Amino acid sequence: SSNNNIYRIPSWFNYSALYHERMIFKNAMKISFGAGCNYFSAFKAGSLMPATSQFYLQNEVSIGNYPYLDFFINFRIKSVSFFIRMEHLNEGLSSDTYFYLPHQPSPGRTFKAGFNWLFKEYQPQTVIR
């Protein structure tokens, strides 16, 4: 809604990623690495009332106008994929305060790693009618 008395949203929101992807080890492994940036313009977001678990409109605190930078590396070998991520890489590099909601701080710099293993490799079936 464009009516700020009903629901407030930032006037500008952007997520961009710049990455490089290639096959290595005689085309046995796909690797991609890069960086992502999440940014939204400043706005007076709805605040959360923890006692009732409901959001309400507030006019005191603005959030946003701050980029969240991430770095990632992904590997894929047949049906197994691995990832390594560093989220909110720029945390602590400026004097800005970072909030997802008013009075609810966003997570700091976080390292994540994991894998996904598909036990049966998916191959689409061709249907002839």
mmCIF file of C-alpha atoms in Angstrom:
data_model
loop_
_atom_site.group_PDB
_atom_site.id
_atom_site.type_symbol
_atom_site.label_atom_id
_atom_site.label_comp_id
_atom_site.label_asym_id
_atom_site.label_seq_id
_atom_site.Cartn_x
_atom_site.Cartn_y
_atom_site.Cartn_z
ATOM 1 C CA SER A 1 0.000 0.000 0.000
ATOM 2 C CA SER A 2 1.210 3.518 -0.714
ATOM 3 C CA ASN A 3 -0.692 4.730 2.369
ATOM 4 C CA ASN A 4 1.840 5.059 5.229
ATOM 5 C CA ASN A 5 -0.951 4.895 7.809
ATOM 6 C CA ILE A 6 -1.590 1.247 6.897
ATOM 7 C CA TYR A 7 1.819 -0.318 6.204
ATOM 8 C CA ARG A 8 5.219 1.322 5.810
ATOM 9 C CA ILE A 9 7.841 0.182 3.345
ATOM 10 C CA PRO A 10 11.119 1.767 2.214
ATOM 11 C CA SER A 11 10.936 3.891 -0.907
ATOM 12 C CA TRP A 12 13.941 2.054 -2.356
ATOM 13 C CA PHE A 13 15.144 -1.527 -1.809
ATOM 14 C CA ASN A 14 17.939 -3.348 -3.638
ATOM 15 C CA TYR A 15 19.793 -6.650 -3.423
ATOM 16 C CA SER A 16 22.684 -7.137 -5.838
ATOM 17 C CA ALA A 17 25.263 -9.877 -6.182
ATOM 18 C CA LEU A 18 28.442 -9.966 -8.197
ATOM 19 C CA TYR A 19 29.959 -13.431 -8.603
ATOM 20 C CA HIS A 20 32.132 -15.603 -10.810
ATOM 21 C CA GLU A 21 31.251 -19.192 -11.660
ATOM 22 C CA ARG A 22 33.319 -21.837 -13.422
ATOM 23 C CA MET A 23 33.981 -25.552 -13.736
ATOM 24 C CA ILE A 24 37.273 -26.903 -12.351
ATOM 25 C CA PHE A 25 39.029 -30.300 -11.962
ATOM 26 C CA LYS A 26 38.201 -31.557 -15.475
ATOM 27 C CA ASN A 27 34.601 -30.290 -15.192
ATOM 28 C CA ALA A 28 33.969 -32.363 -12.062
ATOM 29 C CA MET A 29 33.366 -29.428 -9.694
ATOM 30 C CA LYS A 30 31.471 -26.188 -10.151
ATOM 31 C CA ILE A 31 32.675 -23.288 -7.999
ATOM 32 C CA SER A 32 31.167 -19.851 -7.587
ATOM 33 C CA PHE A 33 32.381 -17.047 -5.374
ATOM 34 C CA GLY A 34 31.367 -13.446 -4.977
ATOM 35 C CA ALA A 35 29.771 -10.769 -2.863
ATOM 36 C CA GLY A 36 26.244 -9.554 -2.254
ATOM 37 C CA CYS A 37 24.880 -6.249 -1.007
ATOM 38 C CA ASN A 38 21.461 -5.664 0.587
ATOM 39 C CA TYR A 39 20.343 -2.025 0.968
ATOM 40 C CA PHE A 40 17.084 -0.210 1.707
ATOM 41 C CA SER A 41 16.398 3.491 2.185
ATOM 42 C CA ALA A 42 15.587 4.952 5.607
ATOM 43 C CA PHE A 43 11.977 4.716 6.779
ATOM 44 C CA LYS A 44 9.948 4.519 9.979
ATOM 45 C CA ALA A 45 9.273 0.790 10.159
ATOM 46 C CA GLY A 46 6.619 -0.853 12.275
ATOM 47 C CA SER A 47 7.777 -1.805 15.757
ATOM 48 C CA LEU A 48 7.159 -5.096 17.547
ATOM 49 C CA MET A 49 5.288 -5.397 20.850
ATOM 50 C CA PRO A 50 6.807 -8.595 22.369
ATOM 51 C CA ALA A 51 4.024 -9.105 24.913
ATOM 52 C CA THR A 52 1.364 -9.493 22.214
ATOM 53 C CA SER A 53 3.640 -10.512 19.292
ATOM 54 C CA GLN A 54 2.057 -7.822 17.137
ATOM 55 C CA PHE A 55 3.444 -4.972 15.091
ATOM 56 C CA TYR A 56 2.315 -1.381 15.532
ATOM 57 C CA LEU A 57 3.049 1.897 13.736
ATOM 58 C CA GLN A 58 5.617 4.165 15.379
ATOM 59 C CA ASN A 59 6.924 7.603 14.391
ATOM 60 C CA GLU A 60 10.087 7.974 16.504
ATOM 61 C CA VAL A 61 12.806 5.703 15.068
ATOM 62 C CA SER A 62 14.015 5.422 11.456
ATOM 63 C CA ILE A 63 15.890 2.347 10.271
ATOM 64 C CA GLY A 64 17.744 1.585 7.060
ATOM 65 C CA ASN A 65 20.038 3.650 4.846
ATOM 66 C CA TYR A 66 22.849 1.161 5.513
ATOM 67 C CA PRO A 67 24.324 -1.576 3.253
ATOM 68 C CA TYR A 68 24.687 -5.186 4.451
ATOM 69 C CA LEU A 69 27.632 -6.813 2.645
ATOM 70 C CA ASP A 70 28.058 -10.590 2.313
ATOM 71 C CA PHE A 71 30.816 -12.772 0.837
ATOM 72 C CA PHE A 72 30.197 -16.348 -0.332
ATOM 73 C CA ILE A 73 31.849 -19.388 -1.916
ATOM 74 C CA ASN A 74 29.773 -22.308 -3.262
ATOM 75 C CA PHE A 75 31.060 -25.702 -4.472
ATOM 76 C CA ARG A 76 29.089 -28.427 -6.252
ATOM 77 C CA ILE A 77 30.263 -31.962 -7.043
ATOM 78 C CA LYS A 78 27.522 -33.999 -8.749
ATOM 79 C CA SER A 79 24.720 -34.131 -6.149
ATOM 80 C CA VAL A 80 26.645 -32.611 -3.199
ATOM 81 C CA SER A 81 26.941 -28.863 -2.700
ATOM 82 C CA PHE A 82 28.931 -26.993 -0.052
ATOM 83 C CA PHE A 83 28.779 -23.343 0.920
ATOM 84 C CA ILE A 84 30.802 -20.916 3.013
ATOM 85 C CA ARG A 85 29.337 -17.492 3.826
ATOM 86 C CA MET A 86 30.380 -14.426 5.780
ATOM 87 C CA GLU A 87 27.282 -12.298 6.389
ATOM 88 C CA HIS A 88 27.183 -8.625 7.397
ATOM 89 C CA LEU A 89 30.860 -8.317 6.586
ATOM 90 C CA ASN A 90 30.885 -4.551 7.138
ATOM 91 C CA GLU A 91 29.523 -4.721 10.705
ATOM 92 C CA GLY A 92 31.467 -2.375 12.997
ATOM 93 C CA LEU A 93 33.214 -0.485 10.188
ATOM 94 C CA SER A 94 31.078 2.626 10.607
ATOM 95 C CA SER A 95 29.323 4.386 13.448
ATOM 96 C CA ASP A 96 25.885 3.512 12.076
ATOM 97 C CA THR A 97 23.482 1.452 14.120
ATOM 98 C CA TYR A 98 21.932 -1.459 12.253
ATOM 99 C CA PHE A 99 18.393 -2.507 13.040
ATOM 100 C CA TYR A 100 15.920 -4.777 11.267
ATOM 101 C CA LEU A 101 13.116 -3.290 13.372
ATOM 102 C CA PRO A 102 13.137 -0.375 15.812
ATOM 103 C CA HIS A 103 14.831 -1.520 19.049
ATOM 104 C CA GLN A 104 15.599 -4.954 17.467
ATOM 105 C CA PRO A 105 19.269 -5.023 16.363
ATOM 106 C CA SER A 106 20.306 -7.046 13.354
ATOM 107 C CA PRO A 107 22.763 -9.931 13.801
ATOM 108 C CA GLY A 108 26.428 -8.986 13.735
ATOM 109 C CA ARG A 109 29.102 -10.460 11.498
ATOM 110 C CA THR A 110 28.277 -14.145 11.073
ATOM 111 C CA PHE A 111 30.184 -17.077 9.542
ATOM 112 C CA LYS A 112 28.065 -19.888 8.078
ATOM 113 C CA ALA A 113 29.081 -23.144 6.429
ATOM 114 C CA GLY A 114 27.105 -26.171 5.348
ATOM 115 C CA PHE A 115 26.302 -28.739 2.714
ATOM 116 C CA ASN A 116 23.359 -30.219 0.868
ATOM 117 C CA TRP A 117 23.373 -33.789 -0.403
ATOM 118 C CA LEU A 118 20.723 -35.018 -2.825
ATOM 119 C CA PHE A 119 20.676 -38.810 -2.498
ATOM 120 C CA LYS A 120 19.136 -39.235 -5.934
ATOM 121 C CA GLU A 121 20.308 -36.936 -8.689
ATOM 122 C CA TYR A 122 17.299 -35.335 -10.345
ATOM 123 C CA GLN A 123 17.040 -35.871 -14.075
ATOM 124 C CA PRO A 124 13.966 -34.485 -15.808
ATOM 125 C CA GLN A 125 11.916 -37.032 -17.747
ATOM 126 C CA THR A 126 11.014 -36.317 -21.354
ATOM 127 C CA VAL A 127 7.356 -37.020 -22.017
ATOM 128 C CA ILE A 128 6.332 -37.783 -25.607
ATOM 129 C CA ARG A 129 2.638 -37.490 -26.345
#
